[in-house]
């Protein structure tokens, strides 16, 4: 079958194979090619030898002591993770020197240039496989960086980019080349990954500022997040050459279409900002909402607050509920909470002695606060079976979960009354029978 009748892709493949064969035979018959092969092998062996000598020295130089945590120690540990690149980079540099020598002598250096690109490809593989730990960057390197390095090694990167640039993807009245979309995805992914990393660092730094109120820290963290990702978006648009004016029309149309659907989200976002500004509820507070939801705030997002109950459940409460409904905050501004433990004593007891005995015993509990008021034992009522008392006490925290203040106080009251011979009554009933009791004769 004639070659002209073959599909275009087969014709191109045959053409590339023919060119490759001619190039290979030309290299095999050329003294310059053999000399380049020799220089390539020498450069690699020399890189191996230098790596064996330098790597232990570099490792000792870059390894700080375990207790060092300053910025210079962290920088040395960061550079240390790149030591696996020492061999391919040394081989790349030595091959580059050999290429300059062969080009000056023979006027050509295609073979050694190919070897240099191969060493660069090996460095890329090591970077992706052994050094990069972040899941997103590893995925980006595996499916973008390594294929690009492979195409560059065989000299087809420019051809591939040209082909991608020729493929146009229509999007309504706009159209983009496939190459532009690939670049947009890669650059956008890297920029927003840097934004996420910067946000994590800023949040960690703000969280360490103990002199700031918790609500202020949370507000500063959210403000930094908005600024960082807003700046990342603007940088991405500038790098890709996209005019923000052209997005205004599209943004307006989307805003009109989604405005009603996003009302709740906008309301929750504004409510979250108000909460952070006023500081009435923040992370670490134990709150109870009007709807019955209660728990410790473990996280506040732009849309909702996450409450963790003492039985391990998470409740997602929209921020709007904190503004429009009644909220009881048991730990606002670190304030103490008052509880009481009821008990009873027998009617045979000298009740004048009970308050002093109970108050002294309860005040010895390490979690009971002397302020704003010390433990206070009060007479409440005269019950059917005994005299009813209650001891009031103040503590920091909630009487639930890991804290069992009321239970501890009741144990203390029980032991104190027993030690002083005071009886704790149990329900008793007196049955009065009137009239003659008749019995059946047997």
Short mmCIF file of C-alpha atoms in Angstrom, two decimals:
data_model
loop_
_atom_site.label_atom_id
_atom_site.label_comp_id
_atom_site.label_asym_id
_atom_site.label_seq_id
_atom_site.Cartn_x
_atom_site.Cartn_y
_atom_site.Cartn_z
CA UNK A 1 0.00 0.00 0.00
CA UNK A 2 1.29 3.42 -0.92
CA UNK A 3 2.46 5.59 1.97
CA UNK A 4 0.38 8.53 0.68
CA UNK A 5 -2.81 6.53 1.32
CA UNK A 6 -1.91 5.99 4.97
CA UNK A 7 -3.49 8.16 7.72
CA UNK A 8 -1.65 11.33 8.59
CA UNK A 9 -0.62 10.11 12.05
CA UNK A 10 1.02 7.01 10.56
CA UNK A 11 2.84 9.15 8.01
CA UNK A 12 4.18 11.38 10.77
CA UNK A 13 5.25 8.35 12.81
CA UNK A 14 7.12 6.91 9.85
CA UNK A 15 8.70 10.28 9.18
CA UNK A 16 9.88 10.61 12.81
CA UNK A 17 11.21 7.04 12.76
CA UNK A 18 13.13 7.72 9.55
CA UNK A 19 14.61 10.90 10.95
CA UNK A 20 15.54 9.09 14.16
CA UNK A 21 17.22 6.27 12.25
CA UNK A 22 19.22 8.71 10.12
CA UNK A 23 20.25 10.63 13.22
CA UNK A 24 21.26 7.44 15.06
CA UNK A 25 23.33 6.13 12.16
CA UNK A 26 24.94 9.55 11.81
CA UNK A 27 25.91 9.48 15.46
CA UNK A 28 27.27 5.95 15.31
CA UNK A 29 29.53 6.82 12.35
CA UNK A 30 30.67 10.16 13.75
CA UNK A 31 33.87 10.52 15.87
CA UNK A 32 32.26 13.55 17.54
CA UNK A 33 29.37 11.37 18.70
CA UNK A 34 31.68 8.75 20.19
CA UNK A 35 33.66 11.43 21.98
CA UNK A 36 30.44 12.86 23.37
CA UNK A 37 29.42 9.40 24.61
CA UNK A 38 32.78 9.10 26.32
CA UNK A 39 32.48 12.54 27.94
CA UNK A 40 28.94 11.67 29.04
CA UNK A 41 30.11 8.48 30.76
CA UNK A 42 33.07 10.26 32.39
CA UNK A 43 30.79 13.04 33.63
CA UNK A 44 28.41 10.53 35.19
CA UNK A 45 31.18 8.52 36.88
CA UNK A 46 32.75 11.71 38.18
CA UNK A 47 29.35 12.83 39.52
CA UNK A 48 28.97 9.49 41.33
CA UNK A 49 32.43 9.85 42.88
CA UNK A 50 31.78 13.45 43.96
CA UNK A 51 28.41 12.48 45.42
CA UNK A 52 29.98 9.75 47.55
CA UNK A 53 32.48 12.27 48.89
CA UNK A 54 30.21 15.28 49.29
CA UNK A 55 26.96 13.77 50.54
CA UNK A 56 28.19 12.82 54.06
CA UNK A 57 29.79 16.26 54.43
CA UNK A 58 26.66 18.06 53.22
CA UNK A 59 24.47 15.95 55.51
CA UNK A 60 26.58 16.78 58.57
CA UNK A 61 26.67 20.45 57.58
CA UNK A 62 22.90 20.75 57.15
CA UNK A 63 21.78 18.61 60.10
CA UNK A 64 21.16 20.81 63.16
CA UNK A 65 20.88 19.56 66.71
CA UNK A 66 17.53 18.08 67.67
CA UNK A 67 16.74 20.79 70.24
CA UNK A 68 17.35 23.66 67.78
CA UNK A 69 14.06 25.07 66.48
CA UNK A 70 15.05 28.56 65.28
CA UNK A 71 14.57 29.80 61.73
CA UNK A 72 18.11 28.87 60.66
CA UNK A 73 17.70 25.31 61.94
CA UNK A 74 14.39 24.95 60.08
CA UNK A 75 16.01 26.34 56.92
CA UNK A 76 18.85 23.80 57.18
CA UNK A 77 16.38 20.94 57.65
CA UNK A 78 14.46 22.16 54.60
CA UNK A 79 17.57 22.22 52.41
CA UNK A 80 18.59 18.80 53.74
CA UNK A 81 15.61 17.08 52.13
CA UNK A 82 16.99 17.98 48.68
CA UNK A 83 20.22 15.99 49.09
CA UNK A 84 18.90 13.11 46.88
CA UNK A 85 19.18 15.56 43.96
CA UNK A 86 22.94 15.87 44.43
CA UNK A 87 23.88 13.09 41.97
CA UNK A 88 21.66 14.07 38.98
CA UNK A 89 22.41 17.77 39.42
CA UNK A 90 26.17 17.18 39.57
CA UNK A 91 25.90 14.99 36.48
CA UNK A 92 23.84 17.70 34.77
CA UNK A 93 26.42 20.39 35.60
CA UNK A 94 29.43 18.30 34.54
CA UNK A 95 27.65 17.29 31.33
CA UNK A 96 26.99 20.96 30.62
CA UNK A 97 30.74 21.64 30.89
CA UNK A 98 31.41 18.71 28.56
CA UNK A 99 28.88 20.06 26.08
CA UNK A 100 30.64 23.42 25.92
CA UNK A 101 33.95 21.61 25.28
CA UNK A 102 32.58 19.40 22.48
CA UNK A 103 30.85 22.31 20.78
CA UNK A 104 34.04 24.32 20.84
CA UNK A 105 36.06 21.41 19.37
CA UNK A 106 33.63 19.62 17.03
CA UNK A 107 31.01 22.32 16.56
CA UNK A 108 28.24 19.95 17.71
CA UNK A 109 26.95 18.50 20.98
CA UNK A 110 23.61 16.82 20.31
CA UNK A 111 24.53 13.56 22.05
CA UNK A 112 25.81 15.14 25.23
CA UNK A 113 22.90 17.62 25.21
CA UNK A 114 20.53 14.64 25.11
CA UNK A 115 22.35 13.12 28.07
CA UNK A 116 22.08 16.39 29.96
CA UNK A 117 18.31 16.43 29.40
CA UNK A 118 18.11 12.83 30.63
CA UNK A 119 19.88 13.80 33.86
CA UNK A 120 17.38 16.64 34.26
CA UNK A 121 14.55 14.12 33.79
CA UNK A 122 16.07 11.87 36.47
CA UNK A 123 16.29 14.84 38.85
CA UNK A 124 12.63 15.57 38.20
CA UNK A 125 11.65 11.98 38.97
CA UNK A 126 13.60 12.01 42.23
CA UNK A 127 12.03 15.34 43.17
CA UNK A 128 8.50 14.02 42.65
CA UNK A 129 9.00 10.50 44.06
CA UNK A 130 11.27 11.12 47.06
CA UNK A 131 11.19 14.78 48.07
CA UNK A 132 7.70 16.19 47.52
CA UNK A 133 5.38 15.01 50.30
CA UNK A 134 2.34 17.22 49.77
CA UNK A 135 -0.41 15.21 48.06
CA UNK A 136 -1.45 17.99 45.68
CA UNK A 137 2.10 18.87 44.60
CA UNK A 138 2.95 15.18 44.17
CA UNK A 139 -0.10 14.75 41.94
CA UNK A 140 0.86 17.84 39.94
CA UNK A 141 4.42 16.62 39.56
CA UNK A 142 3.40 13.10 38.56
CA UNK A 143 0.98 14.10 35.81
CA UNK A 144 2.47 17.42 34.64
CA UNK A 145 6.10 17.95 35.65
CA UNK A 146 7.40 14.44 34.91
CA UNK A 147 5.69 14.18 31.47
CA UNK A 148 7.06 17.63 30.57
CA UNK A 149 10.57 16.56 31.60
CA UNK A 150 10.22 13.36 29.55
CA UNK A 151 9.11 15.30 26.46
CA UNK A 152 11.97 17.74 26.99
CA UNK A 153 14.43 14.85 27.26
CA UNK A 154 13.44 13.46 23.85
CA UNK A 155 13.17 16.92 22.30
CA UNK A 156 9.38 16.87 21.76
CA UNK A 157 8.31 19.44 24.35
CA UNK A 158 8.11 22.30 21.86
CA UNK A 159 6.17 20.15 19.41
CA UNK A 160 3.71 19.08 22.10
CA UNK A 161 3.11 22.64 23.29
CA UNK A 162 2.54 23.76 19.71
CA UNK A 163 -0.04 21.02 19.21
CA UNK A 164 -1.82 21.92 22.46
CA UNK A 165 -1.85 25.58 21.47
CA UNK A 166 -3.54 24.70 18.21
CA UNK A 167 -6.43 22.88 19.90
CA UNK A 168 -9.09 25.52 20.75
CA UNK A 169 -11.78 24.86 23.35
CA UNK A 170 -14.92 27.04 22.85
CA UNK A 171 -16.66 28.34 25.97
CA UNK A 172 -19.71 30.36 24.93
CA UNK A 173 -18.48 33.60 23.37
CA UNK A 174 -14.99 32.91 24.65
CA UNK A 175 -12.45 30.39 23.43
CA UNK A 176 -9.25 29.10 24.94
CA UNK A 177 -6.48 26.94 23.66
CA UNK A 178 -5.85 23.65 25.41
CA UNK A 179 -2.35 24.86 26.30
CA UNK A 180 -3.84 27.92 28.03
CA UNK A 181 -6.17 25.73 30.10
CA UNK A 182 -3.29 23.46 31.12
CA UNK A 183 -1.18 26.46 32.13
CA UNK A 184 -4.14 27.97 33.99
CA UNK A 185 -4.71 24.76 35.95
CA UNK A 186 -1.02 24.36 36.82
CA UNK A 187 -0.32 27.99 37.71
CA UNK A 188 -3.62 28.32 39.56
CA UNK A 189 -2.99 25.15 41.53
CA UNK A 190 0.48 26.28 42.55
CA UNK A 191 -0.65 29.79 43.50
CA UNK A 192 -3.55 28.60 45.61
CA UNK A 193 -1.39 25.92 47.20
CA UNK A 194 1.01 28.69 48.21
CA UNK A 195 -2.01 30.62 49.47
CA UNK A 196 -3.13 27.68 51.57
CA UNK A 197 0.39 27.22 52.95
CA UNK A 198 0.63 30.94 53.76
CA UNK A 199 -2.78 30.82 55.43
CA UNK A 200 -1.72 27.85 57.58
CA UNK A 201 1.44 29.68 58.63
CA UNK A 202 -0.40 32.90 59.44
CA UNK A 203 -3.12 31.03 61.36
CA UNK A 204 -0.48 29.17 63.38
CA UNK A 205 1.31 32.45 64.16
CA UNK A 206 -1.91 34.21 65.20
CA UNK A 207 -2.97 31.27 67.37
CA UNK A 208 0.25 31.66 69.40
CA UNK A 209 -0.53 35.28 70.33
CA UNK A 210 -1.85 34.59 73.82
CA UNK A 211 -2.19 38.28 74.66
CA UNK A 212 -5.01 38.59 72.08
CA UNK A 213 -8.58 37.68 72.96
CA UNK A 214 -9.80 34.41 71.37
CA UNK A 215 -12.39 36.29 69.30
CA UNK A 216 -9.74 38.75 68.10
CA UNK A 217 -7.43 35.89 67.10
CA UNK A 218 -10.24 34.22 65.19
CA UNK A 219 -11.14 37.47 63.41
CA UNK A 220 -7.49 38.13 62.52
CA UNK A 221 -7.16 34.58 61.17
CA UNK A 222 -10.27 34.92 58.97
CA UNK A 223 -9.15 38.36 57.74
CA UNK A 224 -5.73 37.00 56.80
CA UNK A 225 -7.40 34.10 54.97
CA UNK A 226 -9.59 36.44 52.91
CA UNK A 227 -6.65 38.73 52.08
CA UNK A 228 -4.33 35.87 51.12
CA UNK A 229 -6.76 34.09 48.81
CA UNK A 230 -8.01 37.38 47.35
CA UNK A 231 -4.44 38.32 46.52
CA UNK A 232 -3.84 34.84 45.08
CA UNK A 233 -6.83 35.27 42.76
CA UNK A 234 -5.62 38.68 41.55
CA UNK A 235 -2.09 37.36 40.99
CA UNK A 236 -3.44 34.42 38.99
CA UNK A 237 -5.55 36.71 36.79
CA UNK A 238 -2.54 38.98 36.20
CA UNK A 239 -0.16 36.13 35.35
CA UNK A 240 -2.61 34.53 32.92
CA UNK A 241 -3.35 37.89 31.30
CA UNK A 242 -7.07 37.78 32.07
CA UNK A 243 -8.68 41.20 32.39
CA UNK A 244 -10.86 41.59 35.44
CA UNK A 245 -13.11 43.85 33.38
CA UNK A 246 -14.00 40.93 31.14
CA UNK A 247 -15.04 38.97 34.22
CA UNK A 248 -17.34 41.73 35.46
CA UNK A 249 -20.10 40.90 33.01
CA UNK A 250 -19.85 37.19 33.73
CA UNK A 251 -19.76 37.88 37.46
CA UNK A 252 -22.82 40.13 37.20
CA UNK A 253 -24.80 37.47 35.39
CA UNK A 254 -23.82 34.84 37.90
CA UNK A 255 -24.64 37.20 40.76
CA UNK A 256 -28.15 37.82 39.45
CA UNK A 257 -28.75 34.14 38.87
CA UNK A 258 -27.45 32.95 42.23
CA UNK A 259 -28.33 35.96 44.37
CA UNK A 260 -31.48 34.50 45.85
CA UNK A 261 -29.88 31.12 46.42
CA UNK A 262 -26.90 32.66 48.22
CA UNK A 263 -28.88 34.85 50.61
CA UNK A 264 -28.49 32.43 53.50
CA UNK A 265 -24.77 32.00 52.84
CA UNK A 266 -24.26 35.78 52.79
CA UNK A 267 -26.33 36.15 55.96
CA UNK A 268 -24.29 33.48 57.74
CA UNK A 269 -21.04 35.04 56.57
CA UNK A 270 -21.99 38.49 57.88
CA UNK A 271 -23.25 36.94 61.12
CA UNK A 272 -19.89 35.21 61.53
CA UNK A 273 -18.06 38.52 61.11
CA UNK A 274 -20.34 40.13 63.72
CA UNK A 275 -19.69 37.27 66.14
CA UNK A 276 -15.94 37.64 65.74
CA UNK A 277 -16.11 41.42 66.15
CA UNK A 278 -18.30 41.34 69.25
CA UNK A 279 -16.59 38.31 70.79
CA UNK A 280 -19.81 37.02 72.38
CA UNK A 281 -19.03 33.46 71.30
CA UNK A 282 -15.72 32.06 70.15
CA UNK A 283 -13.73 28.85 69.97
CA UNK A 284 -13.56 27.11 73.35
CA UNK A 285 -16.85 28.48 74.71
CA UNK A 286 -19.58 26.14 75.91
CA UNK A 287 -22.89 27.43 74.54
CA UNK A 288 -26.51 26.37 74.57
CA UNK A 289 -28.82 27.60 71.82
CA UNK A 290 -32.51 28.29 72.02
CA UNK A 291 -33.19 25.23 69.88
CA UNK A 292 -31.59 22.95 72.46
CA UNK A 293 -28.19 22.49 70.77
CA UNK A 294 -25.39 22.60 73.33
CA UNK A 295 -21.67 21.95 73.16
CA UNK A 296 -18.20 23.43 73.02
CA UNK A 297 -17.34 25.53 69.97
CA UNK A 298 -14.39 23.74 68.36
CA UNK A 299 -14.30 25.61 65.05
CA UNK A 300 -15.82 28.70 63.47
CA UNK A 301 -15.99 28.89 59.70
CA UNK A 302 -17.28 31.59 57.38
CA UNK A 303 -20.68 29.88 57.28
CA UNK A 304 -21.21 28.04 60.56
CA UNK A 305 -19.89 27.17 64.00
CA UNK A 306 -19.14 23.57 64.91
CA UNK A 307 -20.18 22.43 68.38
CA UNK A 308 -18.79 19.28 69.97
CA UNK A 309 -21.02 17.65 72.55
CA UNK A 310 -19.72 15.65 75.49
CA UNK A 311 -20.82 12.43 73.85
CA UNK A 312 -18.53 13.09 70.88
CA UNK A 313 -21.09 14.34 68.35
CA UNK A 314 -20.46 17.40 66.17
CA UNK A 315 -23.29 19.86 65.56
CA UNK A 316 -23.02 22.35 62.69
CA UNK A 317 -24.89 25.51 63.67
CA UNK A 318 -25.30 28.34 61.12
CA UNK A 319 -23.80 31.62 62.31
CA UNK A 320 -27.16 33.33 61.82
CA UNK A 321 -28.61 31.31 64.71
CA UNK A 322 -26.18 32.98 67.13
CA UNK A 323 -27.52 36.40 66.10
CA UNK A 324 -31.25 35.82 65.71
CA UNK A 325 -31.91 33.42 68.63
CA UNK A 326 -31.19 33.32 72.36
CA UNK A 327 -27.77 31.87 73.19
CA UNK A 328 -26.51 30.96 76.66
CA UNK A 329 -22.71 31.16 76.91
CA UNK A 330 -21.44 29.34 80.00
CA UNK A 331 -17.80 30.26 79.52
CA UNK A 332 -17.81 33.76 78.00
CA UNK A 333 -14.63 35.71 78.88
CA UNK A 334 -13.53 32.89 81.20
CA UNK A 335 -16.29 33.60 83.77
CA UNK A 336 -17.01 31.08 86.54
CA UNK A 337 -20.26 29.14 86.85
CA UNK A 338 -22.37 28.47 89.93
CA UNK A 339 -23.89 25.08 90.74
CA UNK A 340 -25.64 23.59 93.75
CA UNK A 341 -25.82 20.15 95.30
CA UNK A 342 -29.01 19.35 97.30
CA UNK A 343 -29.07 16.99 100.31
CA UNK A 344 -31.18 16.28 103.39
CA UNK A 345 -30.54 15.53 107.08
CA UNK A 346 -32.68 13.87 109.70
CA UNK A 347 -35.08 15.84 111.92
CA UNK A 348 -33.09 14.63 114.90
CA UNK A 349 -30.07 16.68 113.74
CA UNK A 350 -29.02 20.01 115.20
CA UNK A 351 -29.40 21.85 111.89
CA UNK A 352 -27.41 24.85 113.18
CA UNK A 353 -24.22 22.76 112.84
CA UNK A 354 -24.81 21.60 109.26
CA UNK A 355 -23.83 24.74 107.26
CA UNK A 356 -20.44 25.15 108.92
CA UNK A 357 -19.58 21.44 108.55
CA UNK A 358 -20.56 21.27 104.88
CA UNK A 359 -18.98 24.60 103.84
CA UNK A 360 -15.61 23.72 105.40
CA UNK A 361 -15.61 20.29 103.75
CA UNK A 362 -16.61 21.51 100.29
CA UNK A 363 -14.11 24.39 100.29
CA UNK A 364 -11.25 21.86 100.45
CA UNK A 365 -12.05 20.60 96.92
CA UNK A 366 -9.24 21.87 94.62
CA UNK A 367 -11.63 22.97 91.87
CA UNK A 368 -14.02 24.92 94.09
CA UNK A 369 -13.38 28.68 93.79
CA UNK A 370 -13.26 31.06 96.78
CA UNK A 371 -14.44 33.89 94.51
CA UNK A 372 -16.79 35.40 93.53
CA UNK A 373 -18.31 33.57 96.53
CA UNK A 374 -17.09 30.69 98.71
CA UNK A 375 -19.25 27.58 99.20
CA UNK A 376 -22.58 28.53 100.79
CA UNK A 377 -24.85 25.99 102.52
CA UNK A 378 -28.48 27.11 102.72
CA UNK A 379 -31.56 25.71 104.41
CA UNK A 380 -34.15 25.21 101.70
CA UNK A 381 -37.22 23.52 103.20
CA UNK A 382 -38.65 21.08 105.72
CA UNK A 383 -39.46 17.95 103.80
CA UNK A 384 -41.61 14.94 104.53
CA UNK A 385 -38.68 12.79 105.64
CA UNK A 386 -35.96 15.30 106.54
CA UNK A 387 -34.64 18.85 106.48
CA UNK A 388 -33.60 19.88 102.96
CA UNK A 389 -30.33 21.79 102.39
CA UNK A 390 -28.34 22.79 99.30
CA UNK A 391 -24.71 23.87 99.04
CA UNK A 392 -23.90 26.42 96.32
CA UNK A 393 -20.39 26.53 94.85
CA UNK A 394 -18.51 28.27 92.01
CA UNK A 395 -16.18 26.54 89.54
CA UNK A 396 -14.45 27.22 86.24
CA UNK A 397 -15.92 24.96 83.58
CA UNK A 398 -19.07 23.04 82.89
CA UNK A 399 -20.45 20.35 85.18
CA UNK A 400 -20.45 17.73 82.45
CA UNK A 401 -18.05 15.60 80.43
CA UNK A 402 -14.70 15.29 82.15
CA UNK A 403 -15.83 17.60 84.97
CA UNK A 404 -18.05 16.04 87.67
CA UNK A 405 -18.24 18.84 90.20
CA UNK A 406 -21.69 18.08 91.62
CA UNK A 407 -20.84 14.41 92.02
CA UNK A 408 -17.61 15.27 93.85
CA UNK A 409 -19.42 17.70 96.15
CA UNK A 410 -22.11 15.14 97.02
CA UNK A 411 -19.40 12.63 97.95
CA UNK A 412 -17.78 15.27 100.16
CA UNK A 413 -21.12 16.11 101.84
CA UNK A 414 -21.87 12.43 102.47
CA UNK A 415 -18.47 11.78 104.10
CA UNK A 416 -18.59 15.00 106.15
CA UNK A 417 -22.04 14.19 107.55
CA UNK A 418 -21.05 10.61 108.35
CA UNK A 419 -17.90 11.77 110.16
CA UNK A 420 -20.00 14.07 112.38
CA UNK A 421 -22.67 11.48 113.14
CA UNK A 422 -25.38 13.23 111.15
CA UNK A 423 -27.97 10.91 109.65
CA UNK A 424 -29.15 11.27 106.07
CA UNK A 425 -32.82 10.24 106.10
CA UNK A 426 -34.71 8.01 103.76
CA UNK A 427 -38.44 8.29 102.99
CA UNK A 428 -40.65 7.05 105.86
CA UNK A 429 -44.43 6.76 106.06
CA UNK A 430 -46.68 6.41 109.13
CA UNK A 431 -49.85 4.35 108.62
CA UNK A 432 -52.69 5.05 111.11
CA UNK A 433 -55.45 2.48 111.37
CA UNK A 434 -58.83 3.49 112.83
CA UNK A 435 -61.66 1.24 113.94
CA UNK A 436 -61.78 -2.38 115.00
CA UNK A 437 -59.55 -4.86 113.26
CA UNK A 438 -61.41 -8.06 112.60
CA UNK A 439 -59.67 -11.35 112.10
CA UNK A 440 -61.16 -14.53 110.61
CA UNK A 441 -61.29 -17.40 113.00
CA UNK A 442 -59.67 -20.60 111.86
#
